[in-house]
mmCIF file of C-alpha atoms in Angstrom:
data_model
loop_
_atom_site.group_PDB
_atom_site.id
_atom_site.type_symbol
_atom_site.label_atom_id
_atom_site.label_comp_id
_atom_site.label_asym_id
_atom_site.label_seq_id
_atom_site.Cartn_x
_atom_site.Cartn_y
_atom_site.Cartn_z
ATOM 1 C CA MET A 44 -21.699 -12.899 -0.270
ATOM 2 C CA PRO A 45 -20.103 -9.979 1.618
ATOM 3 C CA PHE A 46 -16.589 -8.768 1.156
ATOM 4 C CA SER A 47 -14.547 -10.398 3.885
ATOM 5 C CA LEU A 48 -10.949 -9.285 3.754
ATOM 6 C CA HIS A 49 -9.922 -8.801 7.363
ATOM 7 C CA PHE A 50 -7.000 -6.454 6.765
ATOM 8 C CA SER A 51 -4.926 -5.023 9.466
ATOM 9 C CA PRO A 52 -5.609 -1.403 10.429
ATOM 10 C CA THR A 53 -4.112 0.681 7.790
ATOM 11 C CA PRO A 54 -2.253 -1.897 6.009
ATOM 12 C CA LEU A 55 -1.622 -3.690 3.806
ATOM 13 C CA ILE A 56 2.396 -4.727 -2.028
ATOM 14 C CA THR A 57 6.698 -5.537 -4.415
ATOM 15 C CA ALA A 58 9.037 -2.787 -4.538
ATOM 16 C CA PRO A 59 12.505 -3.133 -5.672
ATOM 17 C CA SER A 60 12.002 -5.092 -2.580
ATOM 18 C CA PRO A 61 15.070 -4.413 -0.526
ATOM 19 C CA LEU A 62 14.850 -8.055 0.378
ATOM 20 C CA SER A 63 15.458 -9.326 -3.127
ATOM 21 C CA LYS A 64 18.449 -7.649 -4.731
ATOM 22 C CA PRO A 65 20.631 -8.867 -7.605
ATOM 23 C CA SER A 66 23.286 -11.350 -6.555
ATOM 24 C CA PHE A 67 26.138 -8.934 -7.170
ATOM 25 C CA LEU A 68 24.846 -6.696 -4.380
ATOM 26 C CA VAL A 69 24.123 -9.354 -1.787
ATOM 27 C CA PRO A 70 27.359 -8.761 0.158
ATOM 28 C CA TYR A 71 26.459 -5.100 0.565
ATOM 29 C CA TYR A 72 22.722 -5.297 1.160
ATOM 30 C CA HIS A 73 22.800 -7.717 4.052
ATOM 31 C CA THR A 74 23.751 -4.868 6.361
ATOM 32 C CA LEU A 75 20.819 -2.736 5.167
ATOM 33 C CA HIS A 76 17.947 -5.196 4.828
ATOM 34 C CA ALA A 77 16.596 -8.414 6.285
ATOM 35 C CA PRO A 78 16.978 -11.595 4.181
ATOM 36 C CA LYS A 79 14.122 -13.573 2.719
ATOM 37 C CA SER A 80 13.005 -16.671 4.553
ATOM 38 C CA PRO A 81 11.079 -19.793 3.555
ATOM 39 C CA LEU A 82 7.299 -19.840 3.572
ATOM 40 C CA CYS A 83 6.268 -19.587 7.203
ATOM 41 C CA SER A 84 4.008 -22.095 8.892
ATOM 42 C CA SER A 85 1.250 -19.544 9.440
ATOM 43 C CA MET A 86 1.040 -18.904 5.699
ATOM 44 C CA GLU A 87 1.006 -22.598 4.949
ATOM 45 C CA HIS A 88 -1.842 -22.949 7.407
ATOM 46 C CA ALA A 89 -3.768 -20.150 5.705
ATOM 47 C CA LEU A 90 -3.316 -21.735 2.288
ATOM 48 C CA THR A 91 -4.405 -25.124 3.575
ATOM 49 C CA HIS A 92 -7.541 -23.672 5.142
ATOM 50 C CA GLN A 93 -8.372 -20.948 2.662
ATOM 51 C CA GLY A 94 -11.673 -22.636 1.849
ATOM 52 C CA LYS A 95 -12.911 -21.614 5.286
ATOM 53 C CA GLN A 96 -12.751 -17.934 4.368
ATOM 54 C CA GLU A 97 -15.261 -16.080 2.234
ATOM 55 C CA ALA A 98 -14.245 -14.082 -0.811
ATOM 56 C CA PHE A 99 -15.880 -10.824 -1.763
ATOM 57 C CA ASP A 100 -18.749 -10.990 -4.199
ATOM 58 C CA LEU A 101 -17.477 -9.930 -7.603
ATOM 59 C CA ARG A 102 -19.922 -11.169 -10.212
ATOM 60 C CA PRO A 103 -19.157 -10.703 -13.932
ATOM 61 C CA GLU A 104 -21.746 -7.952 -14.259
ATOM 62 C CA ASP A 105 -20.114 -6.006 -11.432
ATOM 63 C CA SER A 106 -16.910 -5.633 -13.390
ATOM 64 C CA GLN A 107 -18.861 -4.262 -16.366
ATOM 65 C CA THR A 108 -20.968 -1.687 -14.522
ATOM 66 C CA LEU A 109 -19.746 1.656 -13.229
ATOM 67 C CA PRO A 110 -21.659 4.292 -11.257
ATOM 68 C CA LEU A 111 -23.387 6.952 -13.312
ATOM 69 C CA GLY A 112 -20.945 9.527 -14.625
ATOM 70 C CA LEU A 113 -17.795 7.463 -14.087
ATOM 71 C CA ARG A 114 -15.903 6.663 -17.287
ATOM 72 C CA ARG A 115 -13.880 3.500 -17.637
ATOM 73 C CA ASP A 116 -11.539 5.062 -20.202
ATOM 74 C CA ALA A 117 -10.573 7.794 -17.714
ATOM 75 C CA MET A 118 -10.164 5.551 -14.657
ATOM 76 C CA PRO A 119 -6.875 6.027 -12.795
ATOM 77 C CA SER A 120 -4.627 2.982 -12.975
ATOM 78 C CA HIS A 121 -2.980 3.720 -9.623
ATOM 79 C CA VAL A 122 -4.651 5.386 -6.657
ATOM 80 C CA ALA A 123 -2.686 6.261 -3.516
ATOM 81 C CA VAL A 124 -4.359 7.000 -0.181
ATOM 82 C CA ILE A 125 -3.144 8.634 3.020
ATOM 83 C CA MET A 126 -5.575 7.026 5.454
ATOM 84 C CA ASP A 127 -5.740 9.776 8.034
ATOM 85 C CA GLY A 128 -8.143 10.295 10.915
ATOM 86 C CA ASN A 129 -8.445 6.903 12.637
ATOM 87 C CA ARG A 130 -7.522 8.219 16.078
ATOM 88 C CA ARG A 131 -9.694 11.334 15.792
ATOM 89 C CA TRP A 132 -12.629 9.180 14.708
ATOM 90 C CA ALA A 133 -12.298 7.113 17.878
ATOM 91 C CA ARG A 134 -11.861 10.093 20.194
ATOM 92 C CA LEU A 135 -14.920 11.854 18.791
ATOM 93 C CA ARG A 136 -16.899 8.780 19.834
ATOM 94 C CA ASP A 137 -15.221 8.366 23.224
ATOM 95 C CA LEU A 138 -13.784 5.068 22.038
ATOM 96 C CA PRO A 139 -10.276 3.690 22.563
ATOM 97 C CA VAL A 140 -7.800 4.493 19.820
ATOM 98 C CA ARG A 141 -7.666 0.855 18.765
ATOM 99 C CA SER A 142 -11.337 1.078 17.772
ATOM 100 C CA GLY A 143 -10.439 3.775 15.265
ATOM 101 C CA TYR A 144 -7.835 1.575 13.628
ATOM 102 C CA GLU A 145 -10.220 -1.369 13.535
ATOM 103 C CA ALA A 146 -12.852 0.828 11.886
ATOM 104 C CA GLY A 147 -10.196 1.982 9.439
ATOM 105 C CA VAL A 148 -9.657 -1.637 8.431
ATOM 106 C CA GLU A 149 -13.271 -1.865 7.385
ATOM 107 C CA SER A 150 -12.894 1.204 5.177
ATOM 108 C CA LEU A 151 -9.819 -0.295 3.544
ATOM 109 C CA ARG A 152 -11.694 -3.516 2.844
ATOM 110 C CA LYS A 153 -14.472 -1.561 1.129
ATOM 111 C CA ILE A 154 -12.082 0.473 -0.991
ATOM 112 C CA VAL A 155 -10.171 -2.634 -2.103
ATOM 113 C CA GLU A 156 -13.435 -4.256 -3.160
ATOM 114 C CA ILE A 157 -14.449 -1.145 -5.098
ATOM 115 C CA CYS A 158 -11.066 -0.935 -6.840
ATOM 116 C CA CYS A 159 -11.426 -4.518 -7.993
ATOM 117 C CA LYS A 160 -14.972 -3.932 -9.263
ATOM 118 C CA TRP A 161 -14.296 -0.655 -11.022
ATOM 119 C CA GLY A 162 -11.052 -1.680 -12.713
ATOM 120 C CA ILE A 163 -8.418 0.230 -10.749
ATOM 121 C CA LYS A 164 -5.199 -1.757 -11.032
ATOM 122 C CA VAL A 165 -3.140 -0.562 -8.056
ATOM 123 C CA LEU A 166 -3.999 0.875 -4.649
ATOM 124 C CA SER A 167 -1.195 2.178 -2.440
ATOM 125 C CA VAL A 168 -1.996 2.959 1.179
ATOM 126 C CA PHE A 169 0.111 4.776 3.758
ATOM 127 C CA ALA A 170 -0.340 2.343 6.632
ATOM 128 C CA PHE A 171 2.441 3.347 9.023
ATOM 129 C CA SER A 172 4.967 6.129 8.505
ATOM 130 C CA SER A 173 8.496 6.251 9.831
ATOM 131 C CA ASP A 174 7.325 9.044 12.143
ATOM 132 C CA ASN A 175 4.656 6.800 13.671
ATOM 133 C CA TRP A 176 7.360 4.981 15.629
ATOM 134 C CA PHE A 177 7.273 7.939 18.035
ATOM 135 C CA ARG A 178 3.669 7.244 19.002
ATOM 136 C CA PRO A 179 2.897 5.577 22.367
ATOM 137 C CA LYS A 180 4.423 2.119 22.656
ATOM 138 C CA VAL A 181 1.080 0.461 23.383
ATOM 139 C CA GLU A 182 -0.416 1.951 20.218
ATOM 140 C CA VAL A 183 2.519 0.865 18.054
ATOM 141 C CA GLU A 184 2.441 -2.658 19.462
ATOM 142 C CA PHE A 185 -1.283 -2.892 18.768
ATOM 143 C CA LEU A 186 -0.750 -1.833 15.153
ATOM 144 C CA MET A 187 2.025 -4.376 14.663
ATOM 145 C CA SER A 188 -0.175 -7.155 16.053
ATOM 146 C CA LEU A 189 -3.067 -6.008 13.877
ATOM 147 C CA PHE A 190 -0.887 -6.104 10.760
ATOM 148 C CA GLU A 191 0.279 -9.596 11.603
ATOM 149 C CA ARG A 192 -3.156 -10.946 12.420
ATOM 150 C CA GLY A 193 -4.677 -9.483 9.282
ATOM 151 C CA MET A 194 -2.111 -11.086 6.996
ATOM 152 C CA GLN A 195 -2.403 -14.448 8.692
ATOM 153 C CA GLU A 196 -6.170 -14.421 8.343
ATOM 154 C CA ASP A 197 -6.411 -13.268 4.737
ATOM 155 C CA THR A 198 -3.682 -15.087 2.842
ATOM 156 C CA GLY A 199 -6.258 -17.454 1.349
ATOM 157 C CA ILE A 200 -8.375 -14.527 0.158
ATOM 158 C CA PHE A 201 -5.441 -12.957 -1.668
ATOM 159 C CA PHE A 202 -4.830 -16.183 -3.552
ATOM 160 C CA ARG A 203 -8.447 -16.899 -4.362
ATOM 161 C CA GLU A 204 -9.104 -13.369 -5.597
ATOM 162 C CA ASN A 205 -5.778 -13.118 -7.485
ATOM 163 C CA ILE A 206 -4.583 -10.120 -5.437
ATOM 164 C CA ARG A 207 -0.920 -9.256 -5.228
ATOM 165 C CA ILE A 208 0.406 -7.807 -1.981
ATOM 166 C CA SER A 209 3.535 -5.679 -1.831
ATOM 167 C CA VAL A 210 5.006 -3.954 1.207
ATOM 168 C CA ILE A 211 7.304 -0.944 0.924
ATOM 169 C CA GLY A 212 9.282 0.758 3.650
ATOM 170 C CA ASP A 213 12.106 0.024 6.060
ATOM 171 C CA LEU A 214 11.006 -3.426 7.181
ATOM 172 C CA THR A 215 14.126 -3.923 9.299
ATOM 173 C CA LYS A 216 12.471 -1.900 12.066
ATOM 174 C CA LEU A 217 9.490 -4.252 12.305
ATOM 175 C CA PRO A 218 9.258 -7.245 14.661
ATOM 176 C CA LYS A 219 11.050 -10.233 13.126
ATOM 177 C CA ALA A 220 7.906 -12.357 12.898
ATOM 178 C CA LEU A 221 6.097 -9.575 11.056
ATOM 179 C CA GLN A 222 9.021 -9.073 8.683
ATOM 180 C CA GLU A 223 8.889 -12.755 7.805
ATOM 181 C CA LEU A 224 5.151 -12.710 7.207
ATOM 182 C CA MET A 225 5.357 -9.672 4.937
ATOM 183 C CA VAL A 226 8.247 -11.000 2.885
ATOM 184 C CA ASN A 227 6.587 -14.385 2.475
ATOM 185 C CA LEU A 228 3.273 -12.862 1.478
ATOM 186 C CA GLU A 229 4.975 -10.701 -1.143
ATOM 187 C CA GLU A 230 6.788 -13.704 -2.561
ATOM 188 C CA ALA A 231 3.742 -15.959 -2.515
ATOM 189 C CA THR A 232 1.458 -13.463 -4.295
ATOM 190 C CA LYS A 233 3.953 -11.926 -6.729
ATOM 191 C CA ASN A 234 2.381 -13.653 -9.747
ATOM 192 C CA ASN A 235 -1.189 -12.564 -8.940
ATOM 193 C CA THR A 236 -2.403 -10.205 -11.646
ATOM 194 C CA ARG A 237 -5.932 -9.006 -10.986
ATOM 195 C CA PHE A 238 -5.180 -6.238 -8.507
ATOM 196 C CA GLN A 239 -2.175 -5.010 -6.539
ATOM 197 C CA LEU A 240 -2.327 -3.611 -3.033
ATOM 198 C CA ILE A 241 0.824 -1.748 -2.001
ATOM 199 C CA VAL A 242 1.152 -1.176 1.722
ATOM 200 C CA ALA A 243 3.625 1.426 2.968
ATOM 201 C CA VAL A 244 4.852 0.412 6.427
ATOM 202 C CA SER A 245 7.669 2.190 8.273
ATOM 203 C CA TYR A 246 7.852 4.267 5.114
ATOM 204 C CA SER A 247 8.820 7.825 4.257
ATOM 205 C CA GLY A 248 9.445 9.517 0.949
ATOM 206 C CA HIS A 249 12.850 10.659 2.202
ATOM 207 C CA TYR A 250 13.761 7.062 3.085
ATOM 208 C CA ASP A 251 12.704 5.856 -0.360
ATOM 209 C CA VAL A 252 14.920 8.355 -2.183
ATOM 210 C CA VAL A 253 17.871 7.775 0.163
ATOM 211 C CA GLN A 254 17.769 3.981 -0.177
ATOM 212 C CA ALA A 255 17.603 4.350 -3.968
ATOM 213 C CA CYS A 256 20.697 6.572 -3.865
ATOM 214 C CA GLN A 257 22.478 4.021 -1.683
ATOM 215 C CA ARG A 258 21.795 1.271 -4.194
ATOM 216 C CA LEU A 259 23.048 3.359 -7.089
ATOM 217 C CA ALA A 260 26.147 4.261 -5.090
ATOM 218 C CA LEU A 261 26.836 0.572 -4.472
ATOM 219 C CA LYS A 262 26.513 -0.181 -8.175
ATOM 220 C CA ALA A 263 28.925 2.645 -8.969
ATOM 221 C CA LYS A 264 31.329 1.347 -6.315
ATOM 222 C CA CYS A 265 31.193 -2.097 -7.913
ATOM 223 C CA GLY A 266 31.992 -0.565 -11.291
ATOM 224 C CA LEU A 267 28.634 -1.566 -12.775
ATOM 225 C CA ILE A 268 27.680 2.009 -13.633
ATOM 226 C CA GLU A 269 29.393 5.377 -13.872
ATOM 227 C CA PRO A 270 28.124 8.305 -11.811
ATOM 228 C CA SER A 271 27.362 10.067 -15.070
ATOM 229 C CA ASP A 272 25.026 7.187 -16.005
ATOM 230 C CA ILE A 273 22.634 8.048 -13.198
ATOM 231 C CA ASN A 274 19.440 9.585 -14.553
ATOM 232 C CA VAL A 275 15.709 9.631 -13.827
ATOM 233 C CA SER A 276 15.198 6.180 -15.319
ATOM 234 C CA LEU A 277 17.919 4.527 -13.228
ATOM 235 C CA MET A 278 16.675 6.293 -10.115
ATOM 236 C CA GLU A 279 13.131 5.036 -10.599
ATOM 237 C CA GLN A 280 14.374 1.491 -11.025
ATOM 238 C CA GLU A 281 15.708 1.654 -7.470
ATOM 239 C CA LEU A 282 12.689 3.274 -5.822
ATOM 240 C CA GLU A 283 10.474 0.925 -3.847
ATOM 241 C CA THR A 284 7.586 1.440 -6.239
ATOM 242 C CA ASN A 285 9.421 -0.450 -8.958
ATOM 243 C CA CYS A 286 7.313 -3.342 -7.685
ATOM 244 C CA THR A 287 4.441 -2.222 -9.877
ATOM 245 C CA GLU A 288 3.757 -1.623 -13.542
ATOM 246 C CA PHE A 289 2.282 1.747 -12.537
ATOM 247 C CA PRO A 290 4.834 3.353 -10.170
ATOM 248 C CA HIS A 291 3.392 6.868 -10.356
ATOM 249 C CA PRO A 292 -0.047 7.298 -8.746
ATOM 250 C CA ASP A 293 -2.536 9.033 -10.984
ATOM 251 C CA LEU A 294 -4.554 10.190 -7.986
ATOM 252 C CA LEU A 295 -3.639 10.775 -4.339
ATOM 253 C CA ILE A 296 -6.442 10.960 -1.781
ATOM 254 C CA ARG A 297 -5.886 12.237 1.727
ATOM 255 C CA THR A 298 -8.696 12.034 4.261
ATOM 256 C CA SER A 299 -9.484 13.968 7.480
ATOM 257 C CA GLY A 300 -9.324 17.481 6.053
ATOM 258 C CA GLU A 301 -5.536 17.799 6.187
ATOM 259 C CA PHE A 302 -3.832 19.399 3.173
ATOM 260 C CA ARG A 303 -0.406 17.742 3.275
ATOM 261 C CA ILE A 304 1.273 14.754 1.667
ATOM 262 C CA SER A 305 3.241 14.034 4.863
ATOM 263 C CA ASN A 306 6.411 12.648 3.326
ATOM 264 C CA PHE A 307 4.586 10.031 1.219
ATOM 265 C CA MET A 308 6.003 9.032 -2.187
ATOM 266 C CA LEU A 309 7.744 12.370 -2.693
ATOM 267 C CA TRP A 310 9.353 11.382 -5.999
ATOM 268 C CA GLN A 311 6.389 9.430 -7.354
ATOM 269 C CA LEU A 312 3.802 12.176 -6.760
ATOM 270 C CA ALA A 313 5.496 14.720 -9.030
ATOM 271 C CA TYR A 314 2.534 14.891 -11.452
ATOM 272 C CA THR A 315 -0.152 13.188 -9.404
ATOM 273 C CA GLU A 316 -3.578 14.780 -9.080
ATOM 274 C CA LEU A 317 -4.352 15.550 -5.416
ATOM 275 C CA TYR A 318 -7.738 15.203 -3.721
ATOM 276 C CA PHE A 319 -8.364 16.158 -0.095
ATOM 277 C CA ALA A 320 -11.445 14.749 1.606
ATOM 278 C CA GLN A 321 -12.987 16.071 4.813
ATOM 279 C CA SER A 322 -14.096 12.613 5.950
ATOM 280 C CA LEU A 323 -12.070 10.814 8.580
ATOM 281 C CA TRP A 324 -10.719 7.578 7.138
ATOM 282 C CA PRO A 325 -13.155 5.213 8.931
ATOM 283 C CA ASP A 326 -16.033 7.217 7.385
ATOM 284 C CA PHE A 327 -14.545 7.176 3.881
ATOM 285 C CA GLY A 328 -16.672 4.853 1.766
ATOM 286 C CA GLU A 329 -18.041 4.329 -1.724
ATOM 287 C CA ALA A 330 -19.800 7.698 -2.001
ATOM 288 C CA GLU A 331 -16.679 9.674 -1.049
ATOM 289 C CA PHE A 332 -14.449 7.512 -3.234
ATOM 290 C CA LEU A 333 -16.776 8.040 -6.186
ATOM 291 C CA LYS A 334 -16.682 11.796 -5.576
ATOM 292 C CA ALA A 335 -12.873 11.734 -5.677
ATOM 293 C CA LEU A 336 -12.803 9.696 -8.892
ATOM 294 C CA LEU A 337 -15.346 11.961 -10.590
ATOM 295 C CA ALA A 338 -13.277 14.999 -9.619
ATOM 296 C CA PHE A 339 -10.190 13.303 -11.052
ATOM 297 C CA GLN A 340 -11.921 12.531 -14.345
ATOM 298 C CA GLN A 341 -13.015 16.140 -14.740
ATOM 299 C CA ARG A 342 -9.453 17.438 -14.578
ATOM 300 C CA GLN A 343 -7.161 18.011 -17.508
ATOM 301 C CA ARG A 344 -3.851 16.472 -16.566
ATOM 302 C CA ARG A 345 -0.730 18.420 -17.435
ATOM 303 C CA TYR A 346 2.846 17.232 -17.213
ATOM 304 C CA GLY A 347 4.781 20.455 -16.966
ATOM 305 C CA VAL A 348 3.314 21.928 -20.149
#
C-alpha cells in the first residue's frame, strides 16, 4: 500500500502555541494572537470519512530494518529541513511555479514516511517564511490554498498513523479559515505519540525570539517573575519549539545548494549539525536523505568543548 499523505506544498506541529497561553496571560495575549476555536466542520468530515483514505505501508519489519551503514543508536531525534528549490525546479522544466510546490509535497510525503520507518521522532520543515509574504500575490494565495486543502484531506491519516501536527509561526497573518484549521489540527492531534511533524508557517527565527521576550516581559509585568529570573531555561519555555520533547534539532538539512539558514530557528540551531544538499527539494528523496543521515552519524558532536 503506497504512502498517501497529501500534504500541502511545504507544509505542514505544538509550540508554546501562542494560541494556548496560561489563563493569567489571556488579557494580554488576545491582542497578539488569534483565539482557539471549536473543531471545524471540515475536520469533523475528515474524521468521519477517514476510512476512505489510505495510510502508508509501515509493516513491523520496516520499523526494525535500517539501510546498510545506518545505526539506530546514532539516529537524530529531531531533523529540521529548509525545503528550498521548488520554484527553480519548476522553472528548469518550463513548468508553472505551482508545479514545483506540488512536486515538493511529494518529497515531503516521502521524507515523513522514512522518518516514521527509521525511528526519527520529530521533523520540522520550513514551509513558509515571514519573508515569503513579499512574493507575488497569486503565488502566496496558491500556497495558502494548498496548505488548507492538504490539511483537510489528511486529517484522517494523521489520526490513523498516530502523527502529531504542530504549526509554529505568526498565524495571525494567515487567512482566518486556515488559522482555524491549523489550530484545530494541533489540538486534535496533540496526544498522538508516534511521530511529530512541526510545520513553520509565517515563521522567522527573529519572530520566535521576539515573541518569547514579549511573553517573559508580560510575566514580569504581572509580577510572576523578576527580570533577574530570566535565563536560558525560561527563554526556551517560551520559544515556539516548546511544543516538542526535542526542541533542538540534531540535524538541519538545507536543499538546493544554498549555504544559509535563512532566519530559521536561530536560537534552537546553536549546536545543530548542518548538512547542505545540492538537490532541489522536489528531487530530494530517500537516497539523499540517507546520505545526510550517514554524514551526521560520522560526525563527533561537540557542545562548545
